[in-house]
């Protein structure tokens, strides 16, 4: 105590630097000898004031809103068949989940929480987050991607700006639509290893929802919106990892939206209606010989699958360094080693802080080594998965099936309802025209 | 209906068979999918005991006040602010958190202060045995969470610390500061006790909360997770 009192009386200009030197030259623990908090005659020592956190009830409310929105979206898309209602609902979802709840939590990001919880028993995943992940998938298995139609705030933003309809060439569309699966694999790998939540880090629109964000985020989101002006829903079609899951689920959906309310009359009026390239035209059903040939080809392709997958798994072992580079402990261990070897050029707050902590470098190196081993396995698994995705795409492209109608492609259709009003059968249903010929005649006259 | 093409292929027998088979396959997939989702949800809910909502917090014992908190938050004005833990403060006259290294005089002139925004208020409390004591209080609306005062105070008692303020934080799924924190000081706390204090302070708050008239201490204790 006396040392402190003396110290207080020293010359003012040197006091601070001396304090620094005294404390820094003594090993950390010596500094634990603190200046006691005084007892005042008539002044109570206040308590730190902290502000209460928003109630967890909001989480339950969110799940409720999600359920209602999903039900309404499915009802509007499949029963009412109203583009207008779907659009208003998406505006409402955008306001609620986007601007009011500021973009968190969303099913796309929840994929990572659920993954991490699966692989790391110590990680706590709130039950509401699990609900956000599972509910849209369950709705999709029955009604198609009605979640994308008007519940997802990211989808809603893009839906609202999608005003021009530039057709993406089929081959390019097919190639780009593989990206979401790869992105999903990467995000799951990084989440499972406790490395990062990349989906959240590269969420394009969350900056808009919060009306703040760093420049690169805003540029990324802004350019996606500009692209989305001409090419419908670029994030949904070529990036969204949850969309990849929804596509798989929607493929087997029970009551997916149809373009005509009853039988398709093949007037071709809806052919170009979908800005998302999801409408497929009728095709001849293959002949018996064709079918036999295709079946043989399918057997060959299926037989090749394990080899392709194995090849990718093997090739992917090279990625483990890149993947591991995302992990904090591994980066820190590397920086520490560099410094010890005298190769480091810049001072590093992380290593500085680490040297001041109680963890020993040996502990860190050991942890880093364990993580590296894990990444070796993770990289191969990711490679195998990507191989499977690519090969699966190839197989699907070679399969042909006969279609009698203009149908939305169940995996790519987001149930937005834009095509409805292009269909004369639908227009008759809602009473806008008396019979289909009123529309089909016109086009035939133009055609001839 | 003359102009409507009627020659589109009618589903043949074989086609029907194929469709039946496809339907059967899809039904199977759908049922197994829902079952899988159910099992998976059940598995995660099986850990329900700890499946409560969480909030981001800084462990003040780990934080080194590196300035990332001011710049990396997704909000333009960071959700992280400085807090004064009065129970740890020495009420020093020469506060190493308040005064900048090259201060001119022990007064409240802006150029003497460490804080770039003048968020710390210095108030004289008492003079005892020739020693003058001052209370330092943070004005949260001015603080930008730069950590300069935290670093300064760490040279003495370390009563100033940075913390995520829950009235501002939007609880990002991945906290952008946590990603860049060089000491990995961020973690998630249960949302019903969403604040963390320095380990050594927790017992002090407990003691104070036992005093009948200290409602403020009891209120704080309710918000703080035990170390
Ligand atoms: S594809 Fe993704 S971003 Fe688009 S609407 Fe669906 S979930 Fe949302
Ligand atoms: S509802 Fe129609 S327009 Fe909308 S995505 Fe599906 S097929 Fe395309
Ligand atoms: S980033 Fe970490 S070390 Fe830096 S000020 Fe924030 S909590 Fe402290
Ligand atoms: S953290 Fe920075 S802005 Fe906040 S009180 Fe301390 S010095 Fe001032
Ligand atoms: S969770 Fe988000 S808002 Fe909160 S401190 Fe971190 S970055 Fe800022």
GROMACS .gro file of N, CA and C in nm, chain A residues 5 7-8 12-13 16 19-20 23 34-54 56 59 102 104 109 113-114 117-118 120-127 130 133 141 196-197 200-201 210 212-213 251-254 265-266 285-286 288 291 328 349-350 353 401-402 404 410 437 441 444, chain B residues 1 3-5 8-9 14-15 19 22 26 29-30 34 40 43-45 47-48 50-53 55 64 66 74-76 83-92 94 96 99-101 103 125-126 128 131 133 135 140 155-157 161 166-167 170 172-174 179 181-184 188 191 194-195 208 214 216-217 220 223:
model
  468
    5UNK      N    1   0.093   0.476  -0.235
    5UNK     CA    2   0.074   0.613  -0.188
    5UNK      C    3   0.188   0.700  -0.237
    7UNK      N    4   0.368   0.651  -0.488
    7UNK     CA    5   0.354   0.662  -0.632
    7UNK      C    6   0.258   0.775  -0.671
    8UNK      N    7   0.153   0.786  -0.593
    8UNK     CA    8   0.054   0.889  -0.620
    8UNK      C    9   0.112   1.030  -0.607
   12UNK      N   10   0.369   1.441  -1.168
   12UNK     CA   11   0.256   1.401  -1.251
   12UNK      C   12   0.298   1.350  -1.387
   13UNK      N   13   0.391   1.418  -1.447
   13UNK     CA   14   0.422   1.384  -1.585
   13UNK      C   15   0.487   1.247  -1.599
   16UNK      N   16   0.244   0.820  -1.498
   16UNK     CA   17   0.181   0.719  -1.582
   16UNK      C   18   0.282   0.621  -1.639
   19UNK      N   19   0.404   0.395  -1.376
   19UNK     CA   20   0.302   0.294  -1.346
   19UNK      C   21   0.312   0.181  -1.447
   20UNK      N   22   0.327   0.221  -1.572
   20UNK     CA   23   0.336   0.121  -1.676
   20UNK      C   24   0.457   0.032  -1.655
   23UNK      N   25   0.432  -0.203  -1.351
   23UNK     CA   26   0.342  -0.316  -1.372
   23UNK      C   27   0.395  -0.413  -1.477
   34UNK      N   28  -0.385  -0.530  -0.615
   34UNK     CA   29  -0.454  -0.414  -0.671
   34UNK      C   30  -0.464  -0.303  -0.569
   35UNK      N   31  -0.491  -0.185  -0.619
   35UNK     CA   32  -0.521  -0.073  -0.532
   35UNK      C   33  -0.659  -0.100  -0.474
   36UNK      N   34  -0.674  -0.105  -0.344
   36UNK     CA   35  -0.804  -0.141  -0.289
   36UNK      C   36  -0.908  -0.034  -0.320
   37UNK      N   37  -1.028  -0.078  -0.339
   37UNK     CA   38  -1.137   0.017  -0.359
   37UNK      C   39  -1.165   0.085  -0.225
   38UNK      N   40  -1.162   0.219  -0.222
   38UNK     CA   41  -1.174   0.288  -0.092
   38UNK      C   42  -1.313   0.275  -0.031
   39UNK      N   43  -1.319   0.293   0.101
   39UNK     CA   44  -1.448   0.304   0.169
   39UNK      C   45  -1.475   0.451   0.191
   40UNK      N   46  -1.581   0.502   0.133
   40UNK     CA   47  -1.610   0.645   0.148
   40UNK      C   48  -1.706   0.668   0.262
   41UNK      N   49  -1.696   0.790   0.322
   41UNK     CA   50  -1.783   0.819   0.436
   41UNK      C   51  -1.929   0.832   0.392
   42UNK      N   52  -1.953   0.902   0.281
   42UNK     CA   53  -2.094   0.916   0.241
   42UNK      C   54  -2.111   0.898   0.091
   43UNK      N   55  -2.048   0.795   0.038
   43UNK     CA   56  -2.068   0.767  -0.105
   43UNK      C   57  -2.070   0.615  -0.124
   44UNK      N   58  -2.181   0.565  -0.174
   44UNK     CA   59  -2.190   0.422  -0.202
   44UNK      C   60  -2.120   0.391  -0.333
   45UNK      N   61  -2.045   0.282  -0.334
   45UNK     CA   62  -1.983   0.239  -0.460
   45UNK      C   63  -2.095   0.186  -0.549
   46UNK      N   64  -2.116   0.246  -0.666
   46UNK     CA   65  -2.227   0.199  -0.750
   46UNK      C   66  -2.201   0.060  -0.809
   47UNK      N   67  -2.306   0.000  -0.861
   47UNK     CA   68  -2.290  -0.127  -0.933
   47UNK      C   69  -2.287  -0.098  -1.082
   48UNK      N   70  -2.220  -0.182  -1.156
   48UNK     CA   71  -2.220  -0.168  -1.301
   48UNK      C   72  -2.363  -0.180  -1.351
   49UNK      N   73  -2.400  -0.092  -1.442
   49UNK     CA   74  -2.537  -0.099  -1.493
   49UNK      C   75  -2.536  -0.172  -1.627
   50UNK      N   76  -2.609  -0.281  -1.635
   50UNK     CA   77  -2.618  -0.350  -1.763
   50UNK      C   78  -2.763  -0.347  -1.810
   51UNK      N   79  -2.780  -0.347  -1.943
   51UNK     CA   80  -2.914  -0.337  -1.998
   51UNK      C   81  -2.968  -0.477  -2.024
   52UNK      N   82  -3.092  -0.500  -1.987
   52UNK     CA   83  -3.150  -0.632  -2.006
   52UNK      C   84  -3.151  -0.672  -2.153
   53UNK      N   85  -3.133  -0.801  -2.178
   53UNK     CA   86  -3.137  -0.851  -2.315
   53UNK      C   87  -3.283  -0.866  -2.357
   54UNK      N   88  -3.310  -0.856  -2.489
   54UNK     CA   89  -3.447  -0.879  -2.535
   54UNK      C   90  -3.494  -1.017  -2.491
   56UNK      N   91  -3.641  -1.390  -2.450
   56UNK     CA   92  -3.632  -1.508  -2.537
   56UNK      C   93  -3.768  -1.542  -2.596
   59UNK      N   94  -3.803  -1.555  -2.965
   59UNK     CA   95  -3.767  -1.674  -3.041
   59UNK      C   96  -3.890  -1.759  -3.070
  102UNK      N   97  -3.412  -0.835  -3.818
  102UNK     CA   98  -3.279  -0.804  -3.872
  102UNK      C   99  -3.200  -0.925  -3.923
  104UNK      N  100  -3.166  -1.234  -3.855
  104UNK     CA  101  -3.123  -1.349  -3.775
  104UNK      C  102  -3.238  -1.390  -3.684
  109UNK      N  103  -2.887  -1.996  -4.245
  109UNK     CA  104  -2.779  -1.997  -4.147
  109UNK      C  105  -2.796  -2.108  -4.045
  113UNK      N  106  -2.578  -2.413  -3.751
  113UNK     CA  107  -2.596  -2.439  -3.609
  113UNK      C  108  -2.631  -2.586  -3.588
  114UNK      N  109  -2.722  -2.635  -3.673
  114UNK     CA  110  -2.765  -2.773  -3.659
  114UNK      C  111  -2.648  -2.867  -3.685
  117UNK      N  112  -2.409  -2.857  -3.389
  117UNK     CA  113  -2.468  -2.928  -3.274
  117UNK      C  114  -2.459  -3.079  -3.294
  118UNK      N  115  -2.468  -3.122  -3.421
  118UNK     CA  116  -2.460  -3.265  -3.447
  118UNK      C  117  -2.320  -3.318  -3.419
  120UNK      N  118  -2.068  -3.148  -3.242
  120UNK     CA  119  -2.005  -3.103  -3.119
  120UNK      C  120  -2.111  -3.101  -3.008
  121UNK      N  121  -2.104  -3.201  -2.922
  121UNK     CA  122  -2.204  -3.216  -2.817
  121UNK      C  123  -2.207  -3.102  -2.718
  122UNK      N  124  -2.098  -3.023  -2.710
  122UNK     CA  125  -2.094  -2.916  -2.612
  122UNK      C  126  -2.161  -2.789  -2.666
  123UNK      N  127  -2.185  -2.787  -2.797
  123UNK     CA  128  -2.245  -2.667  -2.855
  123UNK      C  129  -2.396  -2.667  -2.831
  124UNK      N  130  -2.446  -2.555  -2.786
  124UNK     CA  131  -2.589  -2.543  -2.755
  124UNK      C  132  -2.664  -2.486  -2.874
  125UNK      N  133  -2.759  -2.562  -2.928
  125UNK     CA  134  -2.841  -2.507  -3.035
  125UNK      C  135  -2.982  -2.485  -2.980
  126UNK      N  136  -3.030  -2.362  -2.985
  126UNK     CA  137  -3.164  -2.335  -2.934
  126UNK      C  138  -3.268  -2.412  -3.014
  127UNK      N  139  -3.372  -2.456  -2.945
  127UNK     CA  140  -3.475  -2.536  -3.010
  127UNK      C  141  -3.543  -2.457  -3.122
  130UNK      N  142  -3.347  -2.504  -3.438
  130UNK     CA  143  -3.375  -2.634  -3.500
  130UNK      C  144  -3.507  -2.626  -3.576
  133UNK      N  145  -3.472  -2.462  -3.902
  133UNK     CA  146  -3.407  -2.546  -4.002
  133UNK      C  147  -3.505  -2.650  -4.058
  141UNK      N  148  -4.152  -3.080  -4.851
  141UNK     CA  149  -4.172  -3.218  -4.891
  141UNK      C  150  -4.318  -3.241  -4.931
  196UNK      N  151  -1.594  -2.209  -3.884
  196UNK     CA  152  -1.657  -2.083  -3.921
  196UNK      C  153  -1.800  -2.108  -3.965
  197UNK      N  154  -1.880  -2.003  -3.961
  197UNK     CA  155  -2.015  -2.006  -4.020
  197UNK      C  156  -2.009  -1.921  -4.146
  200UNK      N  157  -2.321  -1.721  -4.293
  200UNK     CA  158  -2.354  -1.593  -4.229
  200UNK      C  159  -2.253  -1.487  -4.268
  201UNK      N  160  -2.127  -1.529  -4.278
  201UNK     CA  161  -2.024  -1.431  -4.311
  201UNK      C  162  -2.047  -1.374  -4.449
  210UNK      N  163  -3.012  -0.467  -4.179
  210UNK     CA  164  -2.970  -0.393  -4.059
  210UNK      C  165  -2.936  -0.249  -4.091
  212UNK      N  166  -2.682  -0.137  -4.205
  212UNK     CA  167  -2.541  -0.107  -4.177
  212UNK      C  168  -2.459  -0.231  -4.209
  213UNK      N  169  -2.335  -0.210  -4.238
  213UNK     CA  170  -2.251  -0.322  -4.275
  213UNK      C  171  -2.126  -0.268  -4.340
  251UNK      N  172  -3.802  -3.203  -5.498
  251UNK     CA  173  -3.804  -3.300  -5.606
  251UNK      C  174  -3.909  -3.409  -5.582
  252UNK      N  175  -3.929  -3.444  -5.455
  252UNK     CA  176  -4.025  -3.550  -5.424
  252UNK      C  177  -4.152  -3.493  -5.361
  253UNK      N  178  -4.174  -3.361  -5.376
  253UNK     CA  179  -4.289  -3.301  -5.308
  253UNK      C  180  -4.421  -3.360  -5.359
  254UNK      N  181  -4.515  -3.371  -5.266
  254UNK     CA  182  -4.639  -3.443  -5.296
  254UNK      C  183  -4.736  -3.361  -5.381
  265UNK      N  184  -5.325  -2.724  -7.212
  265UNK     CA  185  -5.371  -2.732  -7.350
  265UNK      C  186  -5.257  -2.707  -7.448
  266UNK      N  187  -5.136  -2.697  -7.394
  266UNK     CA  188  -5.016  -2.683  -7.477
  266UNK      C  189  -5.022  -2.563  -7.570
  285UNK      N  190  -4.226  -3.905  -7.524
  285UNK     CA  191  -4.172  -4.011  -7.439
  285UNK      C  192  -4.083  -4.098  -7.525
  286UNK      N  193  -3.971  -4.141  -7.472
  286UNK     CA  194  -3.873  -4.215  -7.551
  286UNK      C  195  -3.930  -4.348  -7.598
  288UNK      N  196  -3.916  -4.754  -7.709
  288UNK     CA  197  -3.868  -4.870  -7.633
  288UNK      C  198  -3.718  -4.889  -7.653
  291UNK      N  199  -3.528  -4.630  -7.471
  291UNK     CA  200  -3.536  -4.656  -7.328
  291UNK      C  201  -3.435  -4.763  -7.289
  328UNK      N  202  -0.890  -2.093  -3.646
  328UNK     CA  203  -0.816  -1.996  -3.567
  328UNK      C  204  -0.691  -2.058  -3.504
  349UNK      N  205  -0.119  -0.916  -3.283
  349UNK     CA  206  -0.190  -0.907  -3.156
  349UNK      C  207  -0.226  -1.045  -3.103
  350UNK      N  208  -0.258  -1.136  -3.195
  350UNK     CA  209  -0.302  -1.268  -3.152
  350UNK      C  210  -0.191  -1.342  -3.079
  353UNK      N  211  -0.112  -1.172  -2.747
  353UNK     CA  212  -0.210  -1.208  -2.645
  353UNK      C  213  -0.191  -1.351  -2.600
  401UNK      N  214  -3.734  -3.810  -6.956
  401UNK     CA  215  -3.864  -3.865  -6.927
  401UNK      C  216  -3.967  -3.793  -7.012
  402UNK      N  217  -4.073  -3.866  -7.048
  402UNK     CA  218  -4.178  -3.806  -7.128
  402UNK      C  219  -4.264  -3.714  -7.042
  404UNK      N  220  -4.620  -3.466  -7.068
  404UNK     CA  221  -4.731  -3.428  -7.153
  404UNK      C  222  -4.766  -3.280  -7.140
  410UNK      N  223  -3.975  -2.928  -6.052
  410UNK     CA  224  -4.004  -2.927  -5.908
  410UNK      C  225  -3.888  -2.877  -5.824
  437UNK      N  226  -5.980  -1.978  -7.616
  437UNK     CA  227  -5.953  -1.938  -7.754
  437UNK      C  228  -5.928  -1.788  -7.766
  441UNK      N  229  -5.608  -1.783  -7.998
  441UNK     CA  230  -5.630  -1.731  -8.133
  441UNK      C  231  -5.529  -1.623  -8.166
  444UNK      N  232  -5.193  -1.744  -8.238
  444UNK     CA  233  -5.183  -1.818  -8.363
  444UNK      C  234  -5.183  -1.724  -8.481
  449UNK      N  235  -6.262  -2.521  -8.038
  449UNK     CA  236  -6.132  -2.574  -7.994
  449UNK      C  237  -6.045  -2.606  -8.115
  451UNK      N  238  -5.837  -2.450  -8.301
  451UNK     CA  239  -5.698  -2.405  -8.311
  451UNK      C  240  -5.610  -2.463  -8.201
  452UNK      N  241  -5.671  -2.534  -8.110
  452UNK     CA  242  -5.590  -2.591  -8.003
  452UNK      C  243  -5.537  -2.725  -8.047
  453UNK      N  244  -5.406  -2.741  -8.046
  453UNK     CA  245  -5.351  -2.870  -8.091
  453UNK      C  246  -5.403  -2.982  -8.002
  456UNK      N  247  -5.139  -3.398  -7.895
  456UNK     CA  248  -5.032  -3.428  -7.800
  456UNK      C  249  -5.046  -3.570  -7.750
  457UNK      N  250  -4.932  -3.631  -7.717
  457UNK     CA  251  -4.935  -3.775  -7.686
  457UNK      C  252  -5.022  -3.805  -7.564
  462UNK      N  253  -4.739  -4.815  -7.103
  462UNK     CA  254  -4.603  -4.822  -7.050
  462UNK      C  255  -4.570  -4.696  -6.970
  463UNK      N  256  -4.616  -4.586  -7.028
  463UNK     CA  257  -4.593  -4.457  -6.963
  463UNK      C  258  -4.657  -4.456  -6.825
  467UNK      N  259  -4.492  -4.409  -6.462
  467UNK     CA  260  -4.535  -4.305  -6.368
  467UNK      C  261  -4.569  -4.364  -6.232
  470UNK      N  262  -4.256  -4.429  -6.054
  470UNK     CA  263  -4.193  -4.306  -6.008
  470UNK      C  264  -4.264  -4.256  -5.882
  474UNK      N  265  -4.113  -4.194  -5.516
  474UNK     CA  266  -4.120  -4.063  -5.451
  474UNK      C  267  -4.187  -4.071  -5.315
  477UNK      N  268  -3.937  -4.205  -5.079
  477UNK     CA  269  -3.838  -4.103  -5.044
  477UNK      C  270  -3.896  -4.002  -4.946
  478UNK      N  271  -4.023  -3.963  -4.973
  478UNK     CA  272  -4.086  -3.861  -4.892
  478UNK      C  273  -4.102  -3.911  -4.749
  482UNK      N  274  -3.921  -3.750  -4.419
  482UNK     CA  275  -3.988  -3.696  -4.301
  482UNK      C  276  -3.944  -3.771  -4.176
  488UNK      N  277  -3.386  -3.682  -3.662
  488UNK     CA  278  -3.279  -3.584  -3.645
  488UNK      C  279  -3.320  -3.476  -3.545
  491UNK      N  280  -3.326  -3.620  -3.209
  491UNK     CA  281  -3.190  -3.637  -3.158
  491UNK      C  282  -3.136  -3.507  -3.100
  492UNK      N  283  -3.157  -3.398  -3.175
  492UNK     CA  284  -3.110  -3.268  -3.126
  492UNK      C  285  -3.191  -3.223  -3.004
  493UNK      N  286  -3.323  -3.251  -3.010
  493UNK     CA  287  -3.407  -3.210  -2.898
  493UNK      C  288  -3.378  -3.297  -2.775
  495UNK      N  289  -3.107  -3.338  -2.654
  495UNK     CA  290  -3.016  -3.258  -2.572
  495UNK      C  291  -3.088  -3.134  -2.523
  496UNK      N  292  -3.218  -3.143  -2.519
  496UNK     CA  293  -3.303  -3.029  -2.487
  496UNK      C  294  -3.260  -2.961  -2.357
  498UNK      N  295  -3.012  -2.845  -2.260
  498UNK     CA  296  -2.934  -2.723  -2.275
  498UNK      C  297  -2.971  -2.648  -2.403
  499UNK      N  298  -3.087  -2.679  -2.456
  499UNK     CA  299  -3.119  -2.618  -2.585
  499UNK      C  300  -3.182  -2.481  -2.570
  500UNK      N  301  -3.130  -2.398  -2.481
  500UNK     CA  302  -3.188  -2.265  -2.466
  500UNK      C  303  -3.118  -2.165  -2.557
  501UNK      N  304  -3.180  -2.050  -2.572
  501UNK     CA  305  -3.123  -1.946  -2.656
  501UNK      C  306  -2.995  -1.892  -2.591
  503UNK      N  307  -2.656  -1.583  -2.607
  503UNK     CA  308  -2.616  -1.445  -2.642
  503UNK      C  309  -2.464  -1.436  -2.641
  512UNK      N  310  -0.792  -0.812  -2.468
  512UNK     CA  311  -0.676  -0.724  -2.451
  512UNK      C  312  -0.703  -0.585  -2.506
  514UNK      N  313  -0.806  -0.470  -2.815
  514UNK     CA  314  -0.726  -0.453  -2.936
  514UNK      C  315  -0.784  -0.353  -3.036
  522UNK      N  316  -2.091  -0.570  -3.699
  522UNK     CA  317  -2.172  -0.546  -3.819
  522UNK      C  318  -2.250  -0.416  -3.809
  523UNK      N  319  -2.266  -0.366  -3.688
  523UNK     CA  320  -2.337  -0.239  -3.672
  523UNK      C  321  -2.238  -0.124  -3.691
  524UNK      N  322  -2.285  -0.016  -3.749
  524UNK     CA  323  -2.197   0.098  -3.774
  524UNK      C  324  -2.140   0.149  -3.642
  531UNK      N  325  -1.744  -0.081  -1.995
  531UNK     CA  326  -1.816  -0.077  -1.868
  531UNK      C  327  -1.718  -0.052  -1.756
  532UNK      N  328  -1.764   0.019  -1.652
  532UNK     CA  329  -1.681   0.039  -1.534
  532UNK      C  330  -1.728  -0.056  -1.424
  533UNK      N  331  -1.638  -0.139  -1.376
  533UNK     CA  332  -1.671  -0.224  -1.264
  533UNK      C  333  -1.622  -0.151  -1.138
  534UNK      N  334  -1.713  -0.075  -1.076
  534UNK     CA  335  -1.673   0.013  -0.966
  534UNK      C  336  -1.612  -0.064  -0.850
  535UNK      N  337  -1.658  -0.188  -0.831
  535UNK     CA  338  -1.609  -0.267  -0.718
  535UNK      C  339  -1.462  -0.304  -0.733
  536UNK      N  340  -1.407  -0.285  -0.851
  536UNK     CA  341  -1.266  -0.318  -0.873
  536UNK      C  342  -1.181  -0.193  -0.881
  537UNK      N  343  -1.248  -0.078  -0.898
  537UNK     CA  344  -1.177   0.047  -0.929
  537UNK      C  345  -1.107   0.101  -0.804
  538UNK      N  346  -0.986   0.156  -0.823
  538UNK     CA  347  -0.912   0.216  -0.712
  538UNK      C  348  -0.947   0.363  -0.691
  539UNK      N  349  -1.035   0.417  -0.771
  539UNK     CA  350  -1.072   0.559  -0.764
  539UNK      C  351  -0.947   0.648  -0.767
  540UNK      N  352  -0.848   0.608  -0.846
  540UNK     CA  353  -0.719   0.677  -0.849
  540UNK      C  354  -0.733   0.820  -0.900
  542UNK      N  355  -0.460   0.967  -1.043
  542UNK     CA  356  -0.391   0.954  -1.172
  542UNK      C  357  -0.442   0.826  -1.239
  544UNK      N  358  -0.496   0.568  -1.506
  544UNK     CA  359  -0.426   0.534  -1.630
  544UNK      C  360  -0.522   0.501  -1.743
  547UNK      N  361  -0.641   0.926  -1.819
  547UNK     CA  362  -0.543   1.020  -1.874
  547UNK      C  363  -0.458   0.955  -1.982
  548UNK      N  364  -0.435   1.033  -2.086
  548UNK     CA  365  -0.349   0.980  -2.192
  548UNK      C  366  -0.205   0.986  -2.142
  549UNK      N  367  -0.119   0.909  -2.208
  549UNK     CA  368   0.020   0.896  -2.164
  549UNK      C  369   0.090   1.031  -2.153
  551UNK      N  370  -0.041   1.339  -2.096
  551UNK     CA  371  -0.136   1.441  -2.049
  551UNK      C  372  -0.059   1.562  -1.995
  573UNK      N  373  -1.476   1.261  -0.549
  573UNK     CA  374  -1.561   1.202  -0.446
  573UNK      C  375  -1.519   1.248  -0.306
  574UNK      N  376  -1.389   1.231  -0.274
  574UNK     CA  377  -1.349   1.256  -0.136
  574UNK      C  378  -1.198   1.271  -0.130
  576UNK      N  379  -0.892   1.184   0.137
  576UNK     CA  380  -0.863   1.114   0.263
  576UNK      C  381  -0.712   1.099   0.275
  579UNK      N  382  -0.498   1.205   0.003
  579UNK     CA  383  -0.520   1.142  -0.127
  579UNK      C  384  -0.656   1.182  -0.181
  581UNK      N  385  -0.974   1.115  -0.428
  581UNK     CA  386  -1.036   1.001  -0.496
  581UNK      C  387  -1.141   1.048  -0.596
  583UNK      N  388  -1.431   0.926  -0.910
  583UNK     CA  389  -1.510   0.818  -0.969
  583UNK      C  390  -1.514   0.838  -1.120
  588UNK      N  391  -2.228   0.562  -2.203
  588UNK     CA  392  -2.235   0.460  -2.309
  588UNK      C  393  -2.272   0.518  -2.445
  603UNK      N  394  -0.316  -0.145  -1.675
  603UNK     CA  395  -0.187  -0.123  -1.608
  603UNK      C  396  -0.206  -0.112  -1.457
  604UNK      N  397  -0.327  -0.077  -1.415
  604UNK     CA  398  -0.356  -0.065  -1.272
  604UNK      C  399  -0.450  -0.178  -1.230
  605UNK      N  400  -0.577  -0.145  -1.205
  605UNK     CA  401  -0.668  -0.245  -1.151
  605UNK      C  402  -0.743  -0.325  -1.257
  609UNK      N  403  -1.371  -0.255  -1.857
  609UNK     CA  404  -1.368  -0.369  -1.948
  609UNK      C  405  -1.471  -0.351  -2.058
  614UNK      N  406  -2.649  -0.583  -2.476
  614UNK     CA  407  -2.757  -0.657  -2.542
  614UNK      C  408  -2.871  -0.569  -2.593
  615UNK      N  409  -2.875  -0.443  -2.553
  615UNK     CA  410  -2.977  -0.358  -2.613
  615UNK      C  411  -2.936  -0.318  -2.755
  618UNK      N  412  -2.739  -0.743  -3.218
  618UNK     CA  413  -2.848  -0.813  -3.285
  618UNK      C  414  -2.827  -0.964  -3.279
  620UNK      N  415  -2.592  -1.179  -3.389
  620UNK     CA  416  -2.563  -1.245  -3.516
  620UNK      C  417  -2.533  -1.393  -3.492
  621UNK      N  418  -2.569  -1.473  -3.590
  621UNK     CA  419  -2.542  -1.616  -3.577
  621UNK      C  420  -2.392  -1.640  -3.565
  622UNK      N  421  -2.315  -1.569  -3.645
  622UNK     CA  422  -2.170  -1.570  -3.626
  622UNK      C  423  -2.129  -1.426  -3.599
  627UNK      N  424  -1.506  -1.348  -3.482
  627UNK     CA  425  -1.424  -1.406  -3.588
  627UNK      C  426  -1.285  -1.343  -3.588
  629UNK      N  427  -1.146  -1.164  -3.331
  629UNK     CA  428  -1.087  -1.139  -3.199
  629UNK      C  429  -0.957  -1.218  -3.182
  630UNK      N  430  -0.846  -1.150  -3.161
  630UNK     CA  431  -0.717  -1.220  -3.155
  630UNK      C  432  -0.703  -1.310  -3.033
  631UNK      N  433  -0.783  -1.288  -2.931
  631UNK     CA  434  -0.771  -1.373  -2.812
  631UNK      C  435  -0.887  -1.470  -2.800
  632UNK      N  436  -0.973  -1.475  -2.902
  632UNK     CA  437  -1.090  -1.563  -2.900
  632UNK      C  438  -1.166  -1.546  -2.768
  636UNK      N  439  -2.068  -1.783  -2.619
  636UNK     CA  440  -2.212  -1.767  -2.602
  636UNK      C  441  -2.252  -1.801  -2.460
  639UNK      N  442  -2.923  -1.714  -2.257
  639UNK     CA  443  -2.988  -1.583  -2.273
  639UNK      C  444  -3.055  -1.533  -2.146
  642UNK      N  445  -2.731  -1.318  -1.943
  642UNK     CA  446  -2.654  -1.289  -2.064
  642UNK      C  447  -2.527  -1.206  -2.045
  643UNK      N  448  -2.486  -1.178  -1.921
  643UNK     CA  449  -2.366  -1.096  -1.904
  643UNK      C  450  -2.255  -1.172  -1.833
  656UNK      N  451  -2.201  -0.795  -0.217
  656UNK     CA  452  -2.277  -0.671  -0.215
  656UNK      C  453  -2.427  -0.699  -0.224
  662UNK      N  454  -2.895  -0.297  -0.120
  662UNK     CA  455  -2.829  -0.291  -0.250
  662UNK      C  456  -2.911  -0.365  -0.357
  664UNK      N  457  -2.947  -0.263  -0.655
  664UNK     CA  458  -2.872  -0.254  -0.780
  664UNK      C  459  -2.779  -0.374  -0.797
  665UNK      N  460  -2.715  -0.414  -0.686
  665UNK     CA  461  -2.624  -0.529  -0.694
  665UNK      C  462  -2.701  -0.657  -0.722
  668UNK      N  463  -2.794  -0.667  -1.085
  668UNK     CA  464  -2.678  -0.704  -1.167
  668UNK      C  465  -2.653  -0.854  -1.158
  671UNK      N  466  -2.842  -1.078  -1.381
  671UNK     CA  467  -2.810  -1.073  -1.524
  671UNK      C  468  -2.678  -1.143  -1.557
   0.00000   0.00000   0.00000
